[in-house]
CSV table of N, CA, C and O in Angstrom, one decimal:
chain,number,residue,atom,x,y,z
A,153,MET,N,137.0,134.8,158.7
A,153,MET,CA,136.1,133.6,158.7
A,153,MET,C,135.5,133.6,160.1
A,153,MET,O,136.2,133.6,161.1
A,154,ALA,N,134.2,133.5,160.2
A,154,ALA,CA,133.5,133.4,161.4
A,154,ALA,C,133.6,132.1,162.1
A,154,ALA,O,133.6,131.0,161.4
A,155,THR,N,133.7,132.0,163.4
A,155,THR,CA,133.8,130.8,164.1
A,155,THR,C,132.5,130.3,164.4
A,155,THR,O,131.6,131.0,164.9
A,156,ALA,N,132.2,129.0,164.1
A,156,ALA,CA,130.9,128.4,164.4
A,156,ALA,C,130.8,128.2,165.9
A,156,ALA,O,131.8,127.9,166.6
A,157,MET,N,129.6,128.4,166.5
A,157,MET,CA,129.4,128.3,167.9
A,157,MET,C,128.2,127.3,168.2
A,157,MET,O,127.3,127.2,167.4
A,158,ILE,N,128.3,126.6,169.3
A,158,ILE,CA,127.2,125.8,169.8
A,158,ILE,C,127.3,125.9,171.3
A,158,ILE,O,128.4,125.8,171.9
A,159,THR,N,126.1,126.0,171.9
A,159,THR,CA,126.1,126.1,173.4
A,159,THR,C,126.1,124.7,174.0
A,159,THR,O,125.7,123.8,173.3
A,160,LYS,N,126.4,124.6,175.3
A,160,LYS,CA,126.3,123.4,176.0
A,160,LYS,C,124.9,122.9,176.0
A,160,LYS,O,124.7,121.7,175.9
A,161,LYS,N,124.0,123.8,176.1
A,161,LYS,CA,122.5,123.4,176.1
A,161,LYS,C,122.1,122.8,174.8
A,161,LYS,O,121.5,121.8,174.7
A,162,GLN,N,122.6,123.4,173.7
A,162,GLN,CA,122.3,122.9,172.3
A,162,GLN,C,122.9,121.5,172.1
A,162,GLN,O,122.3,120.6,171.6
A,163,LEU,N,124.1,121.4,172.6
A,163,LEU,CA,124.8,120.2,172.5
A,163,LEU,C,124.1,119.0,173.2
A,163,LEU,O,123.9,118.0,172.7
A,164,GLN,N,123.7,119.3,174.4
A,164,GLN,CA,123.0,118.4,175.3
A,164,GLN,C,121.6,118.0,174.6
A,164,GLN,O,121.3,116.8,174.6
A,165,GLU,N,120.9,119.0,174.0
A,165,GLU,CA,119.7,118.7,173.4
A,165,GLU,C,119.8,117.8,172.2
A,165,GLU,O,119.1,116.8,172.0
A,166,ILE,N,120.9,118.0,171.4
A,166,ILE,CA,121.2,117.1,170.2
A,166,ILE,C,121.5,115.7,170.7
A,166,ILE,O,120.9,114.8,170.2
A,167,ASN,N,122.4,115.6,171.7
A,167,ASN,CA,122.8,114.3,172.2
A,167,ASN,C,121.6,113.5,172.8
A,167,ASN,O,121.5,112.3,172.6
A,168,ASN,N,120.7,114.2,173.5
A,168,ASN,CA,119.5,113.6,174.0
A,168,ASN,C,118.6,113.0,173.0
A,168,ASN,O,117.9,112.1,173.2
A,169,LYS,N,118.6,113.6,171.8
A,169,LYS,CA,117.7,113.2,170.7
A,169,LYS,C,118.4,112.1,169.9
A,169,LYS,O,117.7,111.4,169.1
A,170,CYS,N,119.7,111.9,170.0
A,170,CYS,CA,120.4,110.8,169.3
A,170,CYS,C,120.0,109.4,169.8
A,170,CYS,O,119.7,109.3,171.0
A,171,SER,N,119.9,108.5,168.9
A,171,SER,CA,119.6,107.1,169.3
A,171,SER,C,120.9,106.3,169.1
A,171,SER,O,121.9,106.7,168.4
A,172,SER,N,120.9,105.0,169.6
A,172,SER,CA,122.0,104.1,169.3
A,172,SER,C,123.4,104.6,169.6
A,172,SER,O,124.3,104.3,168.9
A,173,ASN,N,123.5,105.3,170.6
A,173,ASN,CA,124.8,105.9,171.1
A,173,ASN,C,125.5,106.8,170.1
A,173,ASN,O,126.8,106.9,170.1
A,174,TRP,N,124.8,107.4,169.2
A,174,TRP,CA,125.4,108.5,168.4
A,174,TRP,C,125.5,109.7,169.2
A,174,TRP,O,124.8,110.0,170.1
A,175,ARG,N,126.5,110.6,168.9
A,175,ARG,CA,126.7,111.8,169.6
A,175,ARG,C,127.2,112.9,168.6
A,175,ARG,O,127.8,112.6,167.6
A,176,PHE,N,126.9,114.2,169.0
A,176,PHE,CA,127.3,115.3,168.2
A,176,PHE,C,128.8,115.3,168.3
A,176,PHE,O,129.4,115.2,169.4
A,177,ASP,N,129.5,115.5,167.2
A,177,ASP,CA,131.0,115.5,167.1
A,177,ASP,C,131.5,116.9,167.3
A,177,ASP,O,131.6,117.7,166.3
A,178,THR,N,131.8,117.3,168.5
A,178,THR,CA,132.2,118.7,168.8
A,178,THR,C,133.6,119.0,168.2
A,178,THR,O,133.8,120.1,167.8
A,179,ILE,N,134.5,118.0,168.3
A,179,ILE,CA,135.8,118.3,167.7
A,179,ILE,C,135.8,118.5,166.2
A,179,ILE,O,136.4,119.5,165.7
A,180,PHE,N,135.0,117.7,165.5
A,180,PHE,CA,134.9,117.9,164.1
A,180,PHE,C,134.2,119.3,163.8
A,180,PHE,O,134.6,120.0,162.9
A,181,PHE,N,133.2,119.7,164.6
A,181,PHE,CA,132.6,120.9,164.5
A,181,PHE,C,133.5,122.1,164.7
A,181,PHE,O,133.5,123.1,163.9
A,182,VAL,N,134.3,122.0,165.7
A,182,VAL,CA,135.3,123.1,166.0
A,182,VAL,C,136.3,123.3,164.9
A,182,VAL,O,136.6,124.4,164.4
A,183,TYR,N,136.8,122.2,164.3
A,183,TYR,CA,137.8,122.3,163.3
A,183,TYR,C,137.3,122.5,161.9
A,183,TYR,O,137.9,123.1,161.1
A,184,HIS,N,136.0,122.1,161.6
A,184,HIS,CA,135.5,122.2,160.2
A,184,HIS,C,134.2,123.0,160.1
A,184,HIS,O,133.8,123.2,159.0
A,185,SER,N,133.7,123.4,161.2
A,185,SER,CA,132.4,124.2,161.2
A,185,SER,C,131.3,123.4,160.5
A,185,SER,O,130.4,124.0,159.9
A,186,VAL,N,131.3,122.1,160.6
A,186,VAL,CA,130.3,121.2,160.0
A,186,VAL,C,129.7,120.4,161.1
A,186,VAL,O,130.4,119.8,161.9
A,187,LYS,N,128.3,120.5,161.2
A,187,LYS,CA,127.6,119.7,162.2
A,187,LYS,C,127.6,118.2,161.7
A,187,LYS,O,127.1,118.0,160.6
A,188,SER,N,128.0,117.3,162.6
A,188,SER,CA,128.0,115.9,162.2
A,188,SER,C,127.7,115.1,163.5
A,188,SER,O,128.0,115.6,164.6
A,189,LEU,N,127.2,113.9,163.3
A,189,LEU,CA,127.1,113.0,164.4
A,189,LEU,C,128.0,111.9,164.2
A,189,LEU,O,128.3,111.4,163.1
A,190,SER,N,128.6,111.4,165.3
A,190,SER,CA,129.6,110.3,165.2
A,190,SER,C,129.3,109.2,166.2
A,190,SER,O,128.6,109.4,167.2
A,191,LYS,N,129.9,108.1,165.9
A,191,LYS,CA,129.8,106.9,166.7
A,191,LYS,C,131.0,106.0,166.5
A,191,LYS,O,131.5,105.9,165.4
A,192,LYS,N,131.5,105.3,167.6
A,192,LYS,CA,132.6,104.4,167.4
A,192,LYS,C,132.1,103.0,167.8
A,192,LYS,O,131.4,102.9,168.8
A,193,LEU,N,132.6,102.0,167.1
A,193,LEU,CA,132.3,100.6,167.4
A,193,LEU,C,133.6,99.8,167.4
A,193,LEU,O,134.3,99.9,166.4
A,194,LYS,N,133.8,99.0,168.5
A,194,LYS,CA,134.9,98.2,168.5
A,194,LYS,C,134.8,97.0,167.5
A,194,LYS,O,133.7,96.4,167.4
A,195,VAL,N,135.8,96.8,166.7
A,195,VAL,CA,135.8,95.7,165.7
A,195,VAL,C,136.3,94.5,166.4
A,195,VAL,O,135.7,93.4,166.4
A,196,ASP,N,137.5,94.6,167.0
A,196,ASP,CA,138.2,93.5,167.7
A,196,ASP,C,139.3,94.1,168.5
A,196,ASP,O,139.2,95.3,168.8
A,197,ASP,N,140.2,93.3,169.0
A,197,ASP,CA,141.3,93.8,169.9
A,197,ASP,C,142.3,94.7,169.1
A,197,ASP,O,143.1,95.3,169.8
A,198,THR,N,142.2,94.7,167.8
A,198,THR,CA,143.2,95.5,167.0
A,198,THR,C,142.6,96.9,166.6
A,198,THR,O,143.4,97.8,166.3
A,199,GLY,N,141.3,97.1,166.6
A,199,GLY,CA,140.8,98.4,166.1
A,199,GLY,C,139.4,98.6,166.3
A,199,GLY,O,138.7,97.8,166.9
A,200,TYR,N,138.9,99.7,165.8
A,200,TYR,CA,137.5,100.1,165.9
A,200,TYR,C,137.1,100.9,164.6
A,200,TYR,O,137.9,101.3,163.8
A,201,PHE,N,135.8,101.0,164.4
A,201,PHE,CA,135.2,101.7,163.3
A,201,PHE,C,134.7,103.1,163.9
A,201,PHE,O,134.2,103.2,165.0
A,202,GLU,N,134.9,104.1,163.1
A,202,GLU,CA,134.3,105.4,163.4
A,202,GLU,C,133.4,105.8,162.3
A,202,GLU,O,133.7,105.7,161.1
A,203,PHE,N,132.1,106.0,162.7
A,203,PHE,CA,131.1,106.4,161.7
A,203,PHE,C,130.7,107.8,161.9
A,203,PHE,O,130.6,108.3,163.0
A,204,ARG,N,130.6,108.6,160.8
A,204,ARG,CA,130.2,110.0,160.8
A,204,ARG,C,129.0,110.2,159.9
A,204,ARG,O,129.1,109.9,158.7
A,205,LEU,N,128.0,110.8,160.4
A,205,LEU,CA,126.8,111.2,159.7
A,205,LEU,C,126.7,112.7,159.5
A,205,LEU,O,126.8,113.4,160.5
A,206,PHE,N,126.6,113.1,158.2
A,206,PHE,CA,126.7,114.6,157.9
A,206,PHE,C,126.0,114.8,156.6
A,206,PHE,O,125.7,113.9,155.8
A,207,TYR,N,125.9,116.1,156.3
A,207,TYR,CA,125.4,116.5,154.9
A,207,TYR,C,126.7,116.8,154.1
A,207,TYR,O,127.6,117.6,154.5
A,208,ASN,N,126.7,116.3,152.9
A,208,ASN,CA,127.8,116.5,152.0
A,208,ASN,C,127.6,117.9,151.3
A,208,ASN,O,126.7,118.6,151.6
A,209,ASN,N,128.5,118.2,150.3
A,209,ASN,CA,128.4,119.5,149.6
A,209,ASN,C,127.2,119.7,148.8
A,209,ASN,O,126.8,120.8,148.4
A,210,GLN,N,126.5,118.6,148.4
A,210,GLN,CA,125.3,118.6,147.7
A,210,GLN,C,124.0,118.6,148.6
A,210,GLN,O,122.9,118.4,148.2
A,211,ASN,N,124.3,118.7,149.9
A,211,ASN,CA,123.3,118.7,151.0
A,211,ASN,C,122.5,117.3,151.0
A,211,ASN,O,121.3,117.3,151.1
A,212,GLN,N,123.3,116.3,150.8
A,212,GLN,CA,122.7,114.9,150.9
A,212,GLN,C,123.3,114.3,152.1
A,212,GLN,O,124.4,114.5,152.5
A,213,ILE,N,122.4,113.5,152.8
A,213,ILE,CA,122.9,112.8,154.0
A,213,ILE,C,123.9,111.7,153.7
A,213,ILE,O,123.6,110.8,152.8
A,214,THR,N,125.0,111.8,154.3
A,214,THR,CA,126.2,110.9,154.0
A,214,THR,C,126.7,110.2,155.2
A,214,THR,O,126.7,110.8,156.3
A,215,LEU,N,127.1,109.0,155.1
A,215,LEU,CA,127.8,108.2,156.1
A,215,LEU,C,129.2,108.0,155.7
A,215,LEU,O,129.4,107.4,154.7
A,216,ASN,N,130.1,108.4,156.6
A,216,ASN,CA,131.5,108.1,156.3
A,216,ASN,C,132.0,107.1,157.3
A,216,ASN,O,131.7,107.2,158.5
A,217,ILE,N,132.7,106.0,156.9
A,217,ILE,CA,133.1,105.0,157.8
A,217,ILE,C,134.6,104.8,157.6
A,217,ILE,O,135.2,104.7,156.5
A,218,LYS,N,135.3,104.8,158.8
A,218,LYS,CA,136.8,104.6,158.8
A,218,LYS,C,137.1,103.6,159.8
A,218,LYS,O,136.4,103.4,160.9
A,219,ARG,N,138.1,102.8,159.5
A,219,ARG,CA,138.6,101.8,160.5
A,219,ARG,C,139.9,102.3,161.0
A,219,ARG,O,140.8,102.6,160.3
A,220,PHE,N,140.0,102.3,162.3
A,220,PHE,CA,141.2,102.7,163.0
A,220,PHE,C,141.9,101.6,163.7
A,220,PHE,O,141.3,100.6,164.1
A,221,ASP,N,143.2,101.7,163.8
A,221,ASP,CA,144.1,100.7,164.5
A,221,ASP,C,144.4,101.3,165.9
A,221,ASP,O,144.8,102.4,166.0
A,222,TYR,N,144.1,100.5,166.9
A,222,TYR,CA,144.4,100.9,168.3
A,222,TYR,C,145.8,101.2,168.5
A,222,TYR,O,146.2,102.2,169.1
A,223,LYS,N,146.7,100.3,168.0
A,223,LYS,CA,148.1,100.5,168.3
A,223,LYS,C,148.7,101.8,167.8
A,223,LYS,O,149.4,102.5,168.5
A,224,HIS,N,148.4,102.1,166.6
A,224,HIS,CA,148.9,103.3,166.0
A,224,HIS,C,148.0,104.5,165.9
A,224,HIS,O,148.3,105.6,165.6
A,225,ASN,N,146.7,104.3,166.3
A,225,ASN,CA,145.6,105.3,166.3
A,225,ASN,C,145.6,106.0,165.0
A,225,ASN,O,145.5,107.2,164.9
A,226,VAL,N,145.7,105.3,163.9
A,226,VAL,CA,145.6,105.8,162.5
A,226,VAL,C,144.5,105.0,161.7
A,226,VAL,O,144.2,103.9,162.1
A,227,THR,N,144.1,105.6,160.7
A,227,THR,CA,143.1,104.9,159.8
A,227,THR,C,143.9,103.8,159.1
A,227,THR,O,145.0,104.0,158.6
A,228,VAL,N,143.3,102.6,159.0
A,228,VAL,CA,143.9,101.5,158.3
A,228,VAL,C,143.8,101.8,156.8
A,228,VAL,O,142.7,102.1,156.3
A,229,ALA,N,144.9,101.6,156.1
A,229,ALA,CA,145.0,101.9,154.7
A,229,ALA,C,143.9,101.1,153.9
A,229,ALA,O,143.7,100.0,154.1
A,230,GLY,N,143.2,101.9,153.1
A,230,GLY,CA,142.1,101.3,152.3
A,230,GLY,C,140.9,100.9,153.0
A,230,GLY,O,139.9,100.3,152.5
A,231,GLU,N,140.8,101.3,154.3
A,231,GLU,CA,139.6,101.0,155.1
A,231,GLU,C,138.7,102.2,155.4
A,231,GLU,O,138.3,102.4,156.5
A,232,THR,N,138.5,103.0,154.4
A,232,THR,CA,137.6,104.1,154.5
A,232,THR,C,136.5,104.0,153.4
A,232,THR,O,136.8,103.6,152.3
A,233,LYS,N,135.3,104.3,153.8
A,233,LYS,CA,134.1,104.2,152.9
A,233,LYS,C,133.2,105.3,153.1
A,233,LYS,O,133.0,105.8,154.3
A,234,SER,N,132.6,105.8,152.0
A,234,SER,CA,131.6,106.9,152.2
A,234,SER,C,130.3,106.5,151.4
A,234,SER,O,130.4,106.0,150.2
A,235,ILE,N,129.2,106.6,152.0
A,235,ILE,CA,127.9,106.2,151.4
A,235,ILE,C,126.9,107.3,151.5
A,235,ILE,O,126.7,107.8,152.6
A,236,ILE,N,126.3,107.6,150.4
A,236,ILE,CA,125.2,108.6,150.4
A,236,ILE,C,123.9,107.9,150.8
A,236,ILE,O,123.5,107.0,150.1
A,237,LEU,N,123.4,108.2,152.0
A,237,LEU,CA,122.2,107.5,152.5
A,237,LEU,C,120.9,108.0,152.0
A,237,LEU,O,119.9,107.3,151.8
A,238,ASP,N,120.9,109.3,151.7
A,238,ASP,CA,119.7,110.0,151.1
A,238,ASP,C,120.1,110.9,150.0
A,238,ASP,O,120.8,111.9,150.3
A,239,LYS,N,119.9,110.5,148.8
A,239,LYS,CA,120.4,111.3,147.6
A,239,LYS,C,119.6,112.6,147.4
A,239,LYS,O,119.9,113.4,146.5
A,240,THR,N,118.5,112.8,148.2
A,240,THR,CA,117.7,114.0,148.0
A,240,THR,C,118.5,115.2,148.4
A,240,THR,O,119.1,115.2,149.5
A,241,GLU,N,118.6,116.2,147.5
A,241,GLU,CA,119.3,117.4,147.9
A,241,GLU,C,118.4,118.4,148.6
A,241,GLU,O,117.4,118.8,147.9
A,242,VAL,N,118.6,118.6,149.8
A,242,VAL,CA,117.8,119.5,150.6
A,242,VAL,C,118.2,120.9,150.5
A,242,VAL,O,119.4,121.2,150.2
A,243,LYS,N,117.3,121.9,150.6
A,243,LYS,CA,117.7,123.3,150.6
A,243,LYS,C,118.3,123.7,151.9
A,243,LYS,O,119.2,124.6,151.9
A,244,ARG,N,117.9,123.2,152.9
A,244,ARG,CA,118.4,123.6,154.3
A,244,ARG,C,118.8,122.3,155.0
A,244,ARG,O,118.0,121.4,155.1
A,245,ARG,N,120.0,122.3,155.6
A,245,ARG,CA,120.5,121.2,156.3
A,245,ARG,C,119.7,121.1,157.7
A,245,ARG,O,119.8,122.1,158.5
A,246,ASN,N,119.0,120.0,157.9
A,246,ASN,CA,118.2,119.9,159.0
A,246,ASN,C,118.7,118.9,160.0
A,246,ASN,O,118.8,117.7,159.6
A,247,ASN,N,119.0,119.3,161.2
A,247,ASN,CA,119.5,118.3,162.2
A,247,ASN,C,118.5,117.2,162.4
A,247,ASN,O,118.9,116.0,162.7
A,248,SER,N,117.2,117.4,162.4
A,248,SER,CA,116.2,116.4,162.7
A,248,SER,C,116.3,115.2,161.7
A,248,SER,O,116.1,114.1,162.1
A,249,LYS,N,116.7,115.5,160.5
A,249,LYS,CA,116.9,114.3,159.5
A,249,LYS,C,118.1,113.5,159.9
A,249,LYS,O,118.0,112.3,159.8
A,250,LEU,N,119.2,114.1,160.4
A,250,LEU,CA,120.3,113.4,160.8
A,250,LEU,C,119.9,112.6,162.1
A,250,LEU,O,120.3,111.4,162.2
A,251,LEU,N,119.2,113.2,163.0
A,251,LEU,CA,118.8,112.5,164.2
A,251,LEU,C,117.9,111.3,163.9
A,251,LEU,O,118.0,110.3,164.6
A,252,ASP,N,117.0,111.5,162.9
A,252,ASP,CA,116.1,110.3,162.5
A,252,ASP,C,117.0,109.2,162.0
A,252,ASP,O,116.7,108.0,162.3
A,253,MET,N,118.1,109.5,161.3
A,253,MET,CA,118.9,108.4,160.8
A,253,MET,C,119.6,107.6,161.9
A,253,MET,O,119.9,106.4,161.8
A,254,THR,N,119.8,108.3,163.1
A,254,THR,CA,120.5,107.5,164.2
A,254,THR,C,119.6,106.4,164.7
A,254,THR,O,120.1,105.4,165.2
A,255,GLU,N,118.3,106.6,164.6
A,255,GLU,CA,117.4,105.5,165.0
A,255,GLU,C,117.5,104.3,164.1
A,255,GLU,O,117.5,103.1,164.5
A,256,LYS,N,117.7,104.5,162.8
A,256,LYS,CA,117.8,103.5,161.8
A,256,LYS,C,119.2,102.8,161.8
A,256,LYS,O,119.3,101.6,161.4
A,257,LEU,N,120.2,103.6,162.1
A,257,LEU,CA,121.6,103.1,162.0
A,257,LEU,C,122.1,102.4,163.3
A,257,LEU,O,122.9,103.0,164.0
A,258,THR,N,121.6,101.2,163.5
A,258,THR,CA,122.0,100.5,164.7
A,258,THR,C,123.4,99.9,164.4
A,258,THR,O,123.9,99.8,163.3
A,259,ASP,N,124.0,99.3,165.5
A,259,ASP,CA,125.3,98.7,165.3
A,259,ASP,C,125.3,97.6,164.2
A,259,ASP,O,126.2,97.6,163.4
A,260,GLU,N,124.3,96.8,164.2
A,260,GLU,CA,124.2,95.7,163.2
A,260,GLU,C,124.2,96.2,161.8
A,260,GLU,O,124.8,95.7,160.9
A,261,ILE,N,123.3,97.2,161.6
A,261,ILE,CA,123.2,97.8,160.3
A,261,ILE,C,124.5,98.5,159.8
A,261,ILE,O,125.0,98.3,158.7
A,262,LEU,N,125.1,99.2,160.7
A,262,LEU,CA,126.4,99.9,160.4
A,262,LEU,C,127.5,98.9,160.0
A,262,LEU,O,128.2,99.1,159.0
A,263,LEU,N,127.6,97.8,160.7
A,263,LEU,CA,128.6,96.8,160.4
A,263,LEU,C,128.3,96.2,159.0
A,263,LEU,O,129.2,95.9,158.3
A,264,LYS,N,127.0,96.0,158.7
A,264,LYS,CA,126.7,95.4,157.4
A,264,LYS,C,127.0,96.4,156.3
A,264,LYS,O,127.4,96.0,155.2
A,265,LEU,N,126.8,97.7,156.5
A,265,LEU,CA,127.1,98.7,155.5
A,265,LEU,C,128.6,98.8,155.2
A,265,LEU,O,129.0,99.1,154.1
A,266,TYR,N,129.5,98.4,156.1
A,266,TYR,CA,130.9,98.5,155.9
A,266,TYR,C,131.4,97.4,155.0
A,266,TYR,O,132.3,97.6,154.2
A,267,VAL,N,130.8,96.2,155.1
A,267,VAL,CA,131.3,95.1,154.3
A,267,VAL,C,131.1,95.3,152.8
A,267,VAL,O,130.3,95.9,152.3
């Protein structure tokens, strides 16, 4: 199996194009060879949300939301949600579409999507 690669320059270019504090998730990329953008938002003193924007197996833009507990640093049981944001199946996974989504997915909108 070939290892996916991304240069520091490519990483910086992607992060510079992200809006609303979204970032390329290098750890997820290294372990899964999937390009995704992620963002964390503090919920309260007990935990935070982690949002991940990526293409699913049908090449549809998907948002995955998990709530984590600070104390145990684990996902809170039953606190995971996945939403297909664009049901259009694209032939080629395009980073620019994910980057465009970061403009629309502000903190306020993300928190509303979780509820």
